[in-house]
Every structure is written in structure tokens, then in C-alpha cells.
Short mmCIF file of C-alpha atoms and ligand atoms in Angstrom, two decimals:
data_model
loop_
_atom_site.label_atom_id
_atom_site.label_comp_id
_atom_site.label_asym_id
_atom_site.label_seq_id
_atom_site.Cartn_x
_atom_site.Cartn_y
_atom_site.Cartn_z
CA MET A 1 -142.25 63.28 84.77
CA LYS A 2 -141.87 65.70 81.71
CA THR A 3 -142.44 64.49 78.28
CA ILE A 4 -139.40 64.02 76.11
CA GLN A 5 -140.39 66.96 73.95
CA GLU A 6 -140.37 69.11 76.93
CA VAL A 7 -137.08 67.75 78.29
CA PHE A 8 -135.41 68.20 74.86
CA ARG A 9 -136.13 72.06 74.98
CA ASP A 10 -133.50 72.40 77.81
CA TRP A 11 -131.40 69.28 77.49
CA GLU A 12 -129.58 67.40 74.82
CA ALA A 13 -129.13 63.56 75.09
CA VAL A 14 -125.88 61.95 74.21
CA ILE A 15 -126.14 58.29 73.39
CA GLY A 16 -123.53 55.63 72.45
CA LEU A 17 -124.45 52.03 71.50
CA GLU A 18 -122.63 48.70 72.18
CA VAL A 19 -123.98 46.14 69.78
CA HIS A 20 -123.26 42.33 70.20
CA THR A 21 -123.76 40.23 67.14
CA GLU A 22 -123.35 36.34 67.33
CA LEU A 23 -121.89 35.00 63.96
CA THR A 24 -124.65 32.51 63.73
CA THR A 25 -123.95 31.66 60.06
CA LEU A 26 -120.59 30.11 60.95
CA LYS A 27 -120.15 26.40 61.30
CA THR A 28 -117.78 26.23 64.32
CA LYS A 29 -116.94 28.23 67.44
CA MET A 30 -114.31 30.86 67.86
CA PHE A 31 -111.34 29.03 69.20
CA CYS A 32 -112.25 25.34 68.65
CA ASP A 33 -113.97 23.18 66.20
CA CYS A 34 -117.11 22.36 68.06
CA PRO A 35 -120.12 23.04 65.84
CA ILE A 36 -122.50 26.01 66.38
CA ASP A 37 -125.98 24.46 66.87
CA PHE A 38 -128.20 26.00 69.29
CA GLY A 39 -130.91 23.40 68.91
CA ALA A 40 -128.60 20.53 70.08
CA PRO A 41 -129.21 18.66 73.48
CA PRO A 42 -127.21 20.44 76.34
CA ASN A 43 -123.55 20.05 76.56
CA THR A 44 -123.18 17.93 73.37
CA HIS A 45 -121.05 20.53 71.58
CA THR A 46 -118.08 20.98 73.96
CA CYS A 47 -114.41 20.13 74.06
CA PRO A 48 -111.40 20.82 76.30
CA VAL A 49 -110.93 24.32 74.70
CA CYS A 50 -114.43 25.68 75.23
CA LEU A 51 -114.61 24.01 78.51
CA GLY A 52 -111.37 25.65 79.66
CA LEU A 53 -109.70 22.44 80.70
CA PRO A 54 -106.01 22.84 81.69
CA GLY A 55 -103.55 22.72 78.89
CA ALA A 56 -106.05 23.14 76.05
CA LEU A 57 -104.92 25.54 73.54
CA PRO A 58 -107.13 27.86 71.34
CA VAL A 59 -106.94 28.32 67.52
CA PRO A 60 -108.66 31.33 66.05
CA ASN A 61 -111.38 30.59 63.56
CA ARG A 62 -110.35 32.14 60.17
CA ALA A 63 -113.84 32.42 58.83
CA ALA A 64 -114.94 34.38 61.91
CA ILE A 65 -112.05 36.85 61.26
CA GLU A 66 -113.30 37.13 57.66
CA SER A 67 -116.78 38.00 59.07
CA ILE A 68 -115.58 40.71 61.22
CA VAL A 69 -113.28 42.13 58.65
CA LEU A 70 -116.41 42.11 56.18
CA ALA A 71 -118.48 43.94 58.96
CA GLY A 72 -115.61 46.46 59.27
CA LEU A 73 -115.55 47.11 55.55
CA ALA A 74 -119.23 47.47 55.42
CA THR A 75 -119.27 50.08 58.07
CA ASN A 76 -116.32 52.01 56.70
CA CYS A 77 -113.85 51.06 59.27
CA ASP A 78 -109.95 50.85 58.93
CA ILE A 79 -108.87 47.34 59.27
CA GLU A 80 -105.93 46.86 61.62
CA LYS A 81 -103.45 44.67 60.19
CA ARG A 82 -102.07 43.61 63.61
CA SER A 83 -104.23 43.06 66.67
CA MET A 84 -104.27 41.02 69.72
CA PHE A 85 -106.46 38.87 71.87
CA TYR A 86 -106.85 39.62 75.77
CA ARG A 87 -108.19 37.91 78.70
CA LYS A 88 -111.01 39.69 80.46
CA THR A 89 -111.40 38.21 83.90
CA TYR A 90 -114.90 36.98 84.56
CA MET A 91 -115.89 34.52 87.17
CA TYR A 92 -119.36 33.03 86.68
CA PRO A 93 -120.43 29.47 86.09
CA ASP A 94 -121.49 30.15 82.47
CA MET A 95 -117.73 30.74 81.48
CA PRO A 96 -115.75 27.80 82.72
CA LYS A 97 -112.35 29.29 81.62
CA ASN A 98 -113.02 32.22 84.30
CA PHE A 99 -112.08 34.64 81.58
CA GLN A 100 -113.52 35.84 78.23
CA THR A 101 -111.13 36.01 75.27
CA THR A 102 -111.56 39.37 73.60
CA GLN A 103 -109.57 42.26 72.18
CA GLY A 104 -107.60 45.13 73.71
CA PRO A 105 -107.03 48.75 72.72
CA ILE A 106 -106.60 47.71 69.10
CA ALA A 107 -109.46 45.78 67.49
CA PHE A 108 -109.64 44.32 64.10
CA CYS A 109 -111.85 47.12 62.92
CA MET A 110 -111.36 50.96 63.91
CA ARG A 111 -112.61 54.32 63.21
CA GLY A 112 -115.79 53.66 60.95
CA GLY A 113 -118.95 55.33 60.68
CA LEU A 114 -122.41 55.45 58.96
CA ASP A 115 -124.53 58.32 57.56
CA LEU A 116 -128.09 58.04 58.99
CA THR A 117 -131.02 59.53 57.39
CA VAL A 118 -134.10 59.99 59.66
CA SER A 119 -137.31 60.75 57.93
CA GLY A 120 -140.89 60.55 59.06
CA GLN A 121 -141.83 59.39 62.48
CA GLY A 122 -139.47 60.67 65.29
CA SER A 123 -137.54 62.96 62.93
CA ASP A 124 -138.90 65.99 64.98
CA GLU A 125 -137.19 64.71 68.06
CA ARG A 126 -133.89 66.30 66.75
CA ILE A 127 -134.02 69.95 67.09
CA ASP A 128 -130.55 71.32 66.60
CA VAL A 129 -130.03 70.31 63.02
CA GLU A 130 -131.38 71.64 59.77
CA HIS A 131 -134.31 69.50 58.41
CA ALA A 132 -135.13 69.15 54.59
CA GLU A 133 -138.58 70.39 53.43
CA ASP A 134 -140.03 66.79 54.02
CA GLY A 135 -138.79 66.87 57.61
CA SER A 136 -135.92 64.50 57.09
CA TYR A 137 -132.25 64.99 58.18
CA THR A 138 -129.01 63.22 57.80
CA THR A 139 -126.34 62.80 60.60
CA HIS A 140 -123.09 60.93 60.71
CA ILE A 141 -122.59 58.48 63.58
CA GLY A 142 -118.95 57.29 64.26
CA ILE A 143 -118.10 53.83 64.90
CA THR A 144 -115.27 53.55 67.47
CA ARG A 145 -114.40 49.92 66.94
CA ILE A 146 -115.53 46.48 66.17
CA HIS A 147 -113.82 43.81 68.20
CA MET A 148 -113.96 39.98 68.29
CA GLU A 149 -115.01 37.95 71.24
CA GLU A 150 -116.81 34.90 72.43
CA ASP A 151 -120.13 34.25 73.89
CA ALA A 152 -120.73 32.52 77.33
CA GLY A 153 -122.78 29.37 77.95
CA LYS A 154 -126.47 29.47 79.11
CA MET A 155 -127.59 28.99 82.67
CA ILE A 156 -131.07 27.72 83.49
CA HIS A 157 -132.38 28.47 86.97
CA VAL A 158 -134.88 25.84 88.07
CA GLY A 159 -137.47 26.25 90.85
CA GLY A 160 -137.78 30.11 91.13
CA THR A 161 -140.13 32.52 89.29
CA ASP A 162 -139.61 33.67 85.75
CA GLY A 163 -136.32 31.67 85.44
CA ARG A 164 -134.56 34.03 87.75
CA ILE A 165 -131.70 32.92 90.04
CA ALA A 166 -133.32 34.50 93.18
CA GLY A 167 -135.52 31.81 94.61
CA ALA A 168 -134.21 29.07 92.55
CA SER A 169 -133.32 25.76 94.08
CA TYR A 170 -130.71 24.83 91.61
CA SER A 171 -129.19 26.01 88.30
CA LEU A 172 -128.16 24.15 85.27
CA VAL A 173 -125.58 25.11 82.65
CA ASP A 174 -125.33 24.33 78.96
CA TYR A 175 -121.99 25.09 77.26
CA ASN A 176 -123.17 24.55 73.76
CA ARG A 177 -122.99 28.35 73.28
CA ALA A 178 -119.81 28.95 75.19
CA GLY A 179 -117.13 30.00 72.74
CA THR A 180 -119.54 31.08 70.01
CA PRO A 181 -117.92 33.94 68.00
CA LEU A 182 -119.37 37.34 68.86
CA ILE A 183 -118.51 40.72 67.50
CA GLU A 184 -118.98 43.85 69.40
CA LEU A 185 -119.48 47.20 67.69
CA VAL A 186 -119.07 50.41 69.77
CA THR A 187 -120.34 53.68 68.57
CA GLU A 188 -119.00 57.14 69.34
CA PRO A 189 -121.42 59.10 71.60
CA ASP A 190 -122.90 60.61 68.39
CA LEU A 191 -126.40 59.72 68.75
CA ARG A 192 -128.86 62.42 70.06
CA THR A 193 -132.26 60.94 70.19
CA PRO A 194 -134.02 57.60 70.89
CA GLU A 195 -135.33 57.51 67.29
CA GLU A 196 -131.67 57.90 65.86
CA ALA A 197 -130.56 55.07 68.18
CA ARG A 198 -133.39 52.74 66.75
CA ARG A 199 -132.68 53.67 63.17
CA PHE A 200 -129.12 53.17 63.69
CA MET A 201 -129.74 49.73 65.00
CA GLN A 202 -132.13 48.90 62.17
CA LYS A 203 -129.40 50.06 59.58
CA LEU A 204 -126.69 47.99 61.13
CA ARG A 205 -129.01 44.99 61.30
CA GLN A 206 -129.81 45.46 57.53
CA ILE A 207 -126.09 45.62 56.62
CA PHE A 208 -125.18 42.59 58.75
CA LEU A 209 -127.98 40.62 57.14
CA ALA A 210 -126.83 41.82 53.71
CA ILE A 211 -123.27 40.62 54.33
CA GLY A 212 -124.69 37.39 55.80
CA ILE A 213 -122.70 37.15 58.99
CA SER A 214 -125.70 36.47 61.36
CA ASP A 215 -129.33 35.79 61.38
CA CYS A 216 -129.56 39.03 63.47
CA SER A 217 -132.44 37.85 65.52
CA MET A 218 -133.17 40.37 68.28
CA GLU A 219 -135.84 38.05 69.89
CA GLU A 220 -133.49 35.16 70.06
CA GLY A 221 -130.54 37.30 71.17
CA SER A 222 -128.20 36.76 68.30
CA MET A 223 -128.14 40.53 68.04
CA ARG A 224 -128.32 42.73 71.26
CA CYS A 225 -127.72 46.12 72.31
CA ASP A 226 -126.63 48.20 75.31
CA GLY A 227 -127.38 51.91 75.24
CA ASN A 228 -125.15 54.52 77.10
CA ILE A 229 -126.97 57.67 77.81
CA SER A 230 -126.21 60.97 79.41
CA LEU A 231 -127.74 64.60 79.36
CA ARG A 232 -126.23 67.94 79.00
CA ARG A 233 -127.64 71.42 78.97
CA ARG A 234 -128.47 72.49 75.36
CA GLY A 235 -125.57 74.62 74.13
CA SER A 236 -122.90 73.00 76.42
CA THR A 237 -120.11 70.79 74.87
CA GLY A 238 -118.94 68.60 77.84
CA PHE A 239 -120.38 65.26 78.64
CA GLY A 240 -122.56 64.35 81.71
CA THR A 241 -122.35 61.10 83.68
CA LYS A 242 -123.93 58.27 81.77
CA THR A 243 -125.95 55.28 82.72
CA GLU A 244 -125.94 51.95 80.69
CA LEU A 245 -129.20 50.26 79.75
CA LYS A 246 -128.55 46.57 79.22
CA ASN A 247 -129.74 44.13 76.83
CA MET A 248 -132.71 45.80 74.96
CA ASN A 249 -133.98 43.02 72.73
CA SER A 250 -136.29 44.74 70.35
CA PHE A 251 -136.05 48.03 68.49
CA LYS A 252 -139.01 49.21 70.46
CA ALA A 253 -137.49 48.43 73.82
CA LEU A 254 -134.24 50.21 72.67
CA HIS A 255 -136.22 53.33 71.83
CA ASP A 256 -138.63 53.20 74.80
CA GLY A 257 -135.82 52.39 77.28
CA LEU A 258 -133.72 55.30 76.03
CA ALA A 259 -136.74 57.67 76.07
CA TYR A 260 -137.63 56.76 79.73
CA GLU A 261 -134.04 57.17 80.85
CA ILE A 262 -133.72 60.65 79.26
CA CYS A 263 -136.84 61.76 81.12
CA ARG A 264 -135.76 60.10 84.29
CA GLN A 265 -132.17 61.69 84.25
CA ALA A 266 -133.76 65.06 83.48
CA GLU A 267 -135.97 64.79 86.47
CA VAL A 268 -133.11 63.89 88.81
CA LEU A 269 -130.97 66.67 87.44
CA GLU A 270 -133.57 69.34 87.59
CA GLN A 271 -134.26 68.46 91.25
CA GLY A 272 -130.55 69.05 91.98
CA GLY A 273 -129.67 65.33 92.18
CA VAL A 274 -126.73 63.48 90.67
CA ILE A 275 -126.67 60.81 88.17
CA TYR A 276 -124.58 57.72 89.20
CA GLN A 277 -122.70 55.79 86.61
CA GLU A 278 -124.55 52.48 86.82
CA THR A 279 -126.04 49.77 84.83
CA ARG A 280 -129.88 49.76 84.56
CA HIS A 281 -132.34 47.32 83.24
CA PHE A 282 -135.32 48.32 81.15
CA GLU A 283 -138.66 46.72 82.01
CA PRO A 284 -140.94 46.96 78.86
CA ALA A 285 -143.88 45.88 80.96
CA THR A 286 -143.60 48.92 83.30
CA LYS A 287 -141.63 51.08 80.90
CA ARG A 288 -139.17 51.85 83.75
CA THR A 289 -135.48 51.34 84.24
CA ILE A 290 -134.14 49.81 87.45
CA VAL A 291 -130.54 49.70 88.77
CA MET A 292 -128.79 46.31 88.17
CA ARG A 293 -125.28 47.27 89.42
CA THR A 294 -122.81 50.10 89.72
CA LYS A 295 -120.20 50.34 86.99
CA GLU A 296 -117.33 47.95 86.89
CA THR A 297 -114.05 49.64 85.83
CA ALA A 298 -111.32 48.20 83.52
CA GLU A 299 -109.34 47.25 86.49
CA ASP A 300 -112.20 45.00 87.69
CA TYR A 301 -111.59 43.01 84.44
CA ARG A 302 -107.85 42.78 84.79
CA LEU A 303 -107.54 42.76 81.10
CA PHE A 304 -104.26 41.34 80.02
CA PRO A 305 -102.83 39.90 76.75
CA GLU A 306 -103.78 36.30 76.08
CA PRO A 307 -100.54 34.27 76.30
CA ASP A 308 -101.92 31.42 74.37
CA LEU A 309 -102.54 33.37 71.18
CA ALA A 310 -99.91 35.22 69.03
CA PRO A 311 -100.75 38.60 67.62
CA TYR A 312 -102.96 38.25 64.69
CA ASP A 313 -101.72 39.60 61.37
CA LEU A 314 -103.88 40.13 58.50
CA SER A 315 -102.27 40.36 54.97
CA ASP A 316 -103.26 42.93 52.33
CA GLU A 317 -104.17 39.88 50.16
CA PHE A 318 -106.61 38.66 52.87
CA ILE A 319 -108.17 41.94 53.35
CA GLU A 320 -108.61 42.37 49.56
CA ARG A 321 -110.01 38.89 49.22
CA VAL A 322 -112.74 39.82 51.84
CA ARG A 323 -113.37 43.14 50.21
CA ALA A 324 -114.21 41.42 46.90
CA LYS A 325 -117.02 39.53 48.90
CA LEU A 326 -118.83 42.58 49.84
CA PRO A 327 -122.27 42.59 48.34
CA GLU A 328 -124.33 45.50 47.22
CA LEU A 329 -125.16 47.19 50.46
CA PRO A 330 -128.83 48.34 51.41
CA ASP A 331 -128.25 52.07 50.70
CA ALA A 332 -126.80 51.39 47.26
CA LYS A 333 -129.59 48.98 46.54
CA SER A 334 -132.39 51.36 47.63
CA ALA A 335 -130.91 54.13 45.35
CA ARG A 336 -130.80 51.60 42.46
CA TYR A 337 -134.35 50.63 43.04
CA GLN A 338 -135.52 54.23 42.73
CA ASP A 339 -133.32 54.80 39.67
CA GLU A 340 -133.82 51.59 37.89
CA PHE A 341 -137.40 50.82 38.85
CA GLY A 342 -138.93 54.15 39.85
CA LEU A 343 -139.81 52.97 43.33
CA ALA A 344 -140.59 55.61 45.95
CA ALA A 345 -137.83 56.00 48.45
CA ALA A 346 -139.66 54.44 51.30
CA ASP A 347 -140.60 51.44 49.39
CA ALA A 348 -137.16 51.02 47.86
CA GLU A 349 -135.62 51.18 51.43
CA THR A 350 -138.05 48.61 52.84
CA LEU A 351 -137.26 46.03 50.05
CA ALA A 352 -133.46 46.75 50.05
CA GLY A 353 -133.32 46.30 53.65
CA ASP A 354 -133.94 42.63 53.69
CA PRO A 355 -132.00 40.33 51.46
CA ALA A 356 -134.85 37.81 51.01
CA TRP A 357 -137.23 40.48 50.09
CA ALA A 358 -134.78 42.25 47.79
CA ARG A 359 -134.02 38.94 45.98
CA PHE A 360 -137.80 38.23 45.49
CA PHE A 361 -138.35 41.77 44.25
CA GLU A 362 -135.60 41.66 41.75
CA ASP A 363 -136.61 38.32 40.36
CA ALA A 364 -140.28 39.43 39.96
CA ALA A 365 -139.39 42.87 38.57
CA ALA A 366 -136.81 41.52 35.95
CA GLY A 367 -138.22 42.25 32.59
CA SER A 368 -141.76 42.84 34.03
CA GLY A 369 -142.46 46.47 33.45
CA HIS A 370 -144.69 46.58 36.52
CA ALA A 371 -142.05 46.96 39.13
CA VAL A 372 -143.92 49.66 41.07
CA ARG A 373 -147.15 47.55 41.36
CA ILE A 374 -144.93 44.54 42.40
CA ALA A 375 -143.35 46.55 45.15
CA ASN A 376 -146.81 47.76 46.14
CA LEU A 377 -148.21 44.19 46.38
CA MET A 378 -145.22 42.92 48.23
CA ILE A 379 -145.32 45.58 50.92
CA ASN A 380 -149.03 46.20 51.26
CA GLU A 381 -150.43 42.76 50.64
CA LEU A 382 -147.90 40.03 50.67
CA ALA A 383 -146.15 41.10 53.93
CA GLY A 384 -149.44 41.22 55.84
CA GLN A 385 -150.62 37.94 54.51
CA LEU A 386 -147.34 36.02 55.13
CA LYS A 387 -147.71 36.82 58.80
CA GLY A 388 -144.05 36.90 59.43
CA GLY A 389 -143.53 33.75 57.30
CA ASP A 390 -140.50 33.47 55.10
CA ILE A 391 -140.91 34.90 51.66
CA ALA A 392 -138.17 32.71 50.25
CA THR A 393 -140.07 29.60 50.91
CA CYS A 394 -143.66 30.72 50.51
CA LYS A 395 -145.76 29.22 47.72
CA VAL A 396 -145.84 32.36 45.70
CA ALA A 397 -143.11 32.41 43.14
CA PRO A 398 -141.76 35.81 41.96
CA ALA A 399 -142.79 35.19 38.45
CA SER A 400 -146.47 34.59 39.72
CA LEU A 401 -146.46 37.91 41.61
CA ALA A 402 -145.27 39.68 38.31
CA GLU A 403 -148.20 38.07 36.49
CA LEU A 404 -150.61 39.31 39.27
CA ALA A 405 -149.03 42.83 38.93
CA ASP A 406 -149.73 42.56 35.15
CA LEU A 407 -153.40 41.69 35.74
CA VAL A 408 -153.98 44.63 38.10
CA ASP A 409 -152.10 47.17 35.91
CA GLY A 410 -153.94 45.97 32.79
CA ASP A 411 -157.31 46.51 34.61
CA ALA A 412 -158.16 42.82 34.22
CA ILE A 413 -158.82 42.50 38.04
CA SER A 414 -159.35 45.20 40.65
CA GLY A 415 -156.99 45.81 43.63
CA LYS A 416 -159.48 44.26 45.90
CA GLN A 417 -159.65 41.19 43.82
CA ALA A 418 -155.81 40.94 43.63
CA LYS A 419 -155.87 40.69 47.53
CA GLU A 420 -158.16 37.59 47.31
CA VAL A 421 -156.18 36.05 44.49
CA LEU A 422 -153.01 36.55 46.43
CA ALA A 423 -154.43 34.77 49.36
CA GLU A 424 -155.31 31.83 47.16
CA MET A 425 -151.84 31.90 45.51
CA LEU A 426 -150.25 31.59 48.97
CA GLU A 427 -152.47 28.75 49.95
CA THR A 428 -152.46 26.63 46.77
CA GLY A 429 -149.31 27.79 45.01
CA ASP A 430 -151.40 28.14 41.82
CA GLY A 431 -150.60 30.98 39.32
CA PRO A 432 -152.93 34.00 39.28
CA ALA A 433 -154.42 33.43 35.81
CA ALA A 434 -155.74 29.99 36.84
CA ILE A 435 -157.37 31.30 40.04
CA VAL A 436 -158.97 34.41 38.24
CA GLU A 437 -160.36 31.92 35.61
CA ARG A 438 -161.48 29.44 38.16
CA ARG A 439 -163.32 32.13 40.24
CA GLY A 440 -164.88 33.88 37.28
CA MET A 441 -163.11 36.91 38.38
CA LYS A 442 -163.13 39.48 35.79
CA GLN A 443 -163.05 43.18 36.41
CA VAL A 444 -166.00 44.85 34.74
CA SER A 445 -164.58 47.90 32.77
CA ASP A 446 -167.25 47.82 30.09
CA ALA A 447 -168.71 51.31 30.19
CA GLY A 448 -171.97 50.34 28.68
CA GLU A 449 -172.65 47.63 31.35
CA LEU A 450 -171.55 49.99 34.25
CA GLU A 451 -173.50 52.81 33.00
CA ALA A 452 -176.82 50.86 33.00
CA ILE A 453 -176.08 50.09 36.72
CA VAL A 454 -175.29 53.65 37.61
CA GLU A 455 -178.36 54.91 35.76
CA GLN A 456 -180.69 52.59 37.82
CA LEU A 457 -179.01 53.78 40.92
CA ILE A 458 -179.61 57.35 40.09
CA ALA A 459 -183.18 56.67 39.35
CA ASP A 460 -183.71 54.67 42.59
CA ASN A 461 -182.15 57.40 44.83
CA PRO A 462 -183.71 60.86 43.86
CA ASP A 463 -183.29 62.17 47.41
CA LYS A 464 -179.47 61.56 47.42
CA VAL A 465 -179.04 62.95 43.94
CA GLU A 466 -180.82 66.12 45.21
CA ALA A 467 -178.63 66.21 48.39
CA TYR A 468 -175.66 65.86 46.32
CA ARG A 469 -176.62 68.78 43.97
CA ASN A 470 -177.18 70.85 47.14
CA GLY A 471 -173.59 70.33 48.13
CA LYS A 472 -173.22 66.91 49.87
CA LYS A 473 -170.33 65.92 47.59
CA GLY A 474 -169.40 63.04 49.72
CA LEU A 475 -172.43 61.09 48.37
CA THR A 476 -170.29 60.09 45.47
CA GLY A 477 -168.91 57.39 47.70
CA PHE A 478 -172.40 55.95 48.33
CA PHE A 479 -173.06 55.69 44.66
CA VAL A 480 -169.75 54.05 43.89
CA GLY A 481 -170.14 51.66 46.69
CA GLN A 482 -173.52 50.62 45.60
CA ALA A 483 -172.35 50.18 42.06
CA MET A 484 -169.45 47.99 43.18
CA LYS A 485 -171.96 46.03 45.23
CA ALA A 486 -174.05 45.48 42.12
CA THR A 487 -171.12 44.11 40.20
CA LYS A 488 -170.29 41.87 43.20
CA GLY A 489 -167.05 43.81 43.56
CA GLN A 490 -165.98 43.30 40.06
CA GLY A 491 -166.59 46.63 38.65
CA ASN A 492 -163.63 48.94 37.81
CA PRO A 493 -163.92 51.62 40.63
CA LYS A 494 -162.06 54.07 38.36
CA VAL A 495 -164.61 53.72 35.56
CA ILE A 496 -167.65 53.57 37.90
CA SER A 497 -166.43 56.73 39.71
CA GLN A 498 -166.16 58.56 36.40
CA ILE A 499 -169.63 57.63 35.39
CA VAL A 500 -171.11 58.45 38.74
CA THR A 501 -169.56 61.91 38.73
CA ARG A 502 -170.96 62.50 35.22
CA TYR A 503 -174.35 61.47 36.16
CA LEU A 504 -174.53 63.53 39.37
CA GLU A 505 -173.12 66.61 37.74
CA GLY A 506 -175.35 66.20 34.64
P1 ADP B 1 -116.98 52.60 79.50
O1 ADP B 1 -115.65 52.75 79.77
O2 ADP B 1 -117.90 53.05 80.57
O3 ADP B 1 -117.23 51.27 78.97
P2 ADP B 1 -116.62 53.77 76.98
O4 ADP B 1 -115.85 55.07 76.77
O5 ADP B 1 -115.96 52.47 76.62
O6 ADP B 1 -117.19 53.70 78.43
O7 ADP B 1 -117.98 53.86 76.06
C1 ADP B 1 -118.91 52.99 76.10
C2 ADP B 1 -120.13 53.50 75.21
O8 ADP B 1 -120.68 54.65 75.77
C3 ADP B 1 -119.70 54.14 73.79
O9 ADP B 1 -120.76 53.70 72.88
C4 ADP B 1 -119.54 55.52 73.96
O10 ADP B 1 -119.97 56.23 72.76
C5 ADP B 1 -120.58 55.79 75.01
N1 ADP B 1 -120.30 56.98 75.87
C6 ADP B 1 -119.14 57.29 76.47
N2 ADP B 1 -119.30 58.41 77.14
C7 ADP B 1 -120.64 58.73 77.13
C8 ADP B 1 -121.41 59.81 77.58
N3 ADP B 1 -120.87 60.67 78.54
N4 ADP B 1 -122.85 59.86 77.47
C9 ADP B 1 -123.26 58.92 76.62
N5 ADP B 1 -122.68 57.92 76.06
C10 ADP B 1 -121.24 57.89 76.36
ZN1 ZN B 2 -115.18 23.32 71.84
MG1 MG B 3 -115.90 50.51 77.56
#
């Protein structure tokens, strides 16, 4: 099979995403007042409505409608003041009603879009647009709609392999999740590379986290994504037949699945074959996609208006009340961090993209004067040391991290020492000053003391001094390293390096 770079010389990929997000931050289900609580024992949060018992009547959850309108406003959609619910026929034991309540041609949110800036890794996959000097480019991704629907229950197949239904001796079903509010966002076929798809999904996740409508966990399935993909010859404008990749549950799977599918389609087409409109499943282990089923059509679903729910009208007042709740979104936050605190774009984006990290950063940076160092410590040290732990509940307080940044910027301790101090802060919850004191950690910046050490090293290593003077400039590193060792890592590397260079050149 060709590589994606080879394929992209002749072919252009057309990609559209369908993203499902469970509104996990709500208290109750979409059409009944059963609590949303995924940890509860099976079938303890059910009622006649979410079990689809005869005569039960649904009532839409107002908070869920607020969430979808918030999502629409955050992604520049028009909010439809009148929309309706529909029944989508669907026979499977995880949906006791035998239909899913969803929306029809008009959804709560229509015609939105996001600007997507792609920089760094993968930006070279896109060859038909102008790139800035740093290799980045910006492209607009249209959002067709965001509609409201409900989740199904969960099936557990017992006795087979890997929890699959094939080979199982029986199946269990848990309806706790049945009826959980779900929003589905559908993009226009505007994405052109697997990297754009990944970045779009990341950006969407950051926005949904910022507006607080979901925990957006890809691993746990509260945010999941289907990718639609087709190829066309470069220069042509029509659309080819698409395949749909189901349920890619990580950013990497989304990227790799699309990349594989692009190469597979190119091979089929170049050998004179045809692409069938079908649903495929990506297997991360083998990095292949396999056929799940051929495409259902709208007729298969027999979509029709839900007779038990009146058309839903949204007042201007309701929409404006939701708009007032829009927080500062990640793009605006990132721009502000660059302006206000002088952060580099990449660091600003990283911190602004996660509400808990953004809050921590702002609390630490407020009035500190060492915001750049704080950002640096958070991204390069704290993130790694937390090992995926929650920054909001870790033992390091924002004010303590600001203190640590002061110590580093004031040359009181070295960067290497800061790493150790941070580890101890995380473990004990003590402030950095106490730890530095306790460990007798002072960075030695005293030129006289350091000079004596360097002088001794120069005297002890005449051969290396000679070699340096004959052009082996890399030997500076040897002397700096030895001097650091002699100070037990407490020497100020900047000062040592200056002294070493002076002696070697002298
Ligand atoms: P379907 O009727 O098969 O569900 P839709 O028109 O509803 O298709 O589109 C579903 C998703 O597929 C959308 O994200 C859309 O942008 C995308 N899409 C539509 N046509 C194509 C195509 N030819 N190639 C790639 N993606 C496409
Ligand atoms: Zn219920
Ligand atoms: Mg469709």
C-alpha cells in the first residue's frame, strides 16, 4: 500500500465527522427524571418512560436543551427557535422503546463552524492551501447541525470472547444509561486530512469542556466520533463514495483509522475497483479497517415525528439567558495568555485548552510576575509528575507553584532542583521554601566559589584543555558537567558555563 504522502499527491481526501457527546454533567435523563449515575448497580435508575412501558409520556429536560443551545452558540450555530423530536425506528434489546427519540431535518443548532489552525506535526499533510512561514495554516470547518437525542442501554455478553455477542451463552442488559441525553454534531465534508480531523475533535472537546456540558471522556465513551471519508482526484470538485468508520475512541485511533482508510481506498480505486458505501470498524491493534455492515438508508429508520412531544419553542429570552452563560472560550483565553502574560502560543493553547489547568495557571500567575516560568513548570514538570492525576485536587497549591517559579527565576535554585522540590511538594503538600531549607538546597551562584572549582578542574585536565584549544569545542560540556558534580548539582549552570568558557579561552 502507498503511504499517505504518496496518495495525497494524486488524491484529495474528503472527511466529515459525526460526534456524539453524552451530557454527563446533567442530573437527570432526557425525557424522565431518573438520575444519570453510571456507577450505580444495573437497572436501578429506570422508570416507565426510559423503559418504554405503554402509556408512559416523555417530558423534555430543560437543562439538556440549555446545554445543546450553549454548544450551538459556542460553535457559531444559528439557534432554531422551533424544532421537533422524531422517532428513529431501531429494534435491539438495548432500546426497550424500539425507537430512539432524536430530531428531524431541523435541529436545535444549525449552520455553525469553527476556524481550525493547524501547526507543527501533520500540517504538511495539507498541500492545497497556503502555509505561513512557520508551516501553519488556518481553514474553516462548517458544522451542519447539532441535534438532541438519547443514548441506549448497555449490553453485556457473557461466555464468549472479548465480550462479543458471537459465541456468548447469554446477554445481560442494563438500562441505567438508556435515555441519557446525547448531542450529535455533524460537520460539513470540509476536513481534508487525518490531522485536521484530529485537531477538530480536540478543539471541540476543549470547547465542550469549557462550557461544562460533559466530562468528554473518549476512553469511557462519553465523547465518541464516527468518520466519513471519500477520495477524489486532485483538482476535481465532485464527491466520491464514502465509507464510515465507527466509534473511534481516541484521537490517535481517529487519526490512524482515517489515514489507513485513505490508503485503502486509494489502492482500491487505482486498481480499478469501486468503493462501497459501508460502515467499517477500525482495529487499532492491526491498524486495519474491516466491514461491519452496508449502509442503512433513511427509509430503514422510518423516521417520523414523535406524536408524544409537541414542537419545541425557544424564546429569545431563553436563548439570551443561555448566551449570558457562555464562558471565555479556549481561543480567546489562549490569545489573552499570550497578550497578558507573554506566553508562547503553544503553551498558551495547552493551558487554555483545559479548564482545570487554565484555572490553576491563572490563580498562580495572578500578581506573580513569573507567569512564563509558571507555565513552563506546569507543562514541562507538573504535567509529567501528576501522571494523569487531577491538577485541581493535587497537593500543590497555585500559590506554592508561583513561589517555586520565584525561586527559579531569582536563581535561588536551579531548574533541576526545582524538579525535585516539585516532586516533594506533590508528595507532602509543603511549600517550596520549607523544602529548600530542609534539604539545604541553595543554588551556588557565588562566582568566587565556582571559580575555585573550575580552576581546579582546568589544572587536573590539561589534555582536555589542549584538545579544546585545538578545536574540540564540545568539551565545554565536560567541564560544566564536572563542575556541577563538584557542587552536588547546586551550582548555577549559567554562571559555571561563563567561567568555564573564560578559562578555556584564556
Ligand atoms: P448519510 O446520509 O450517509 O448519513 P450525510 O449526508 O448525513 O450522510 O453525512 C454524514 C457525514 O458524512 C457528514 O459529516 C458529512 O459531512 C459527511 N459526508 C457526506 N458526504 C461525504 C463524502 N462524499 N465524503 C466524505 N464525507 C461525506
Ligand atoms: Zn427513567
Ligand atoms: Mg446522515
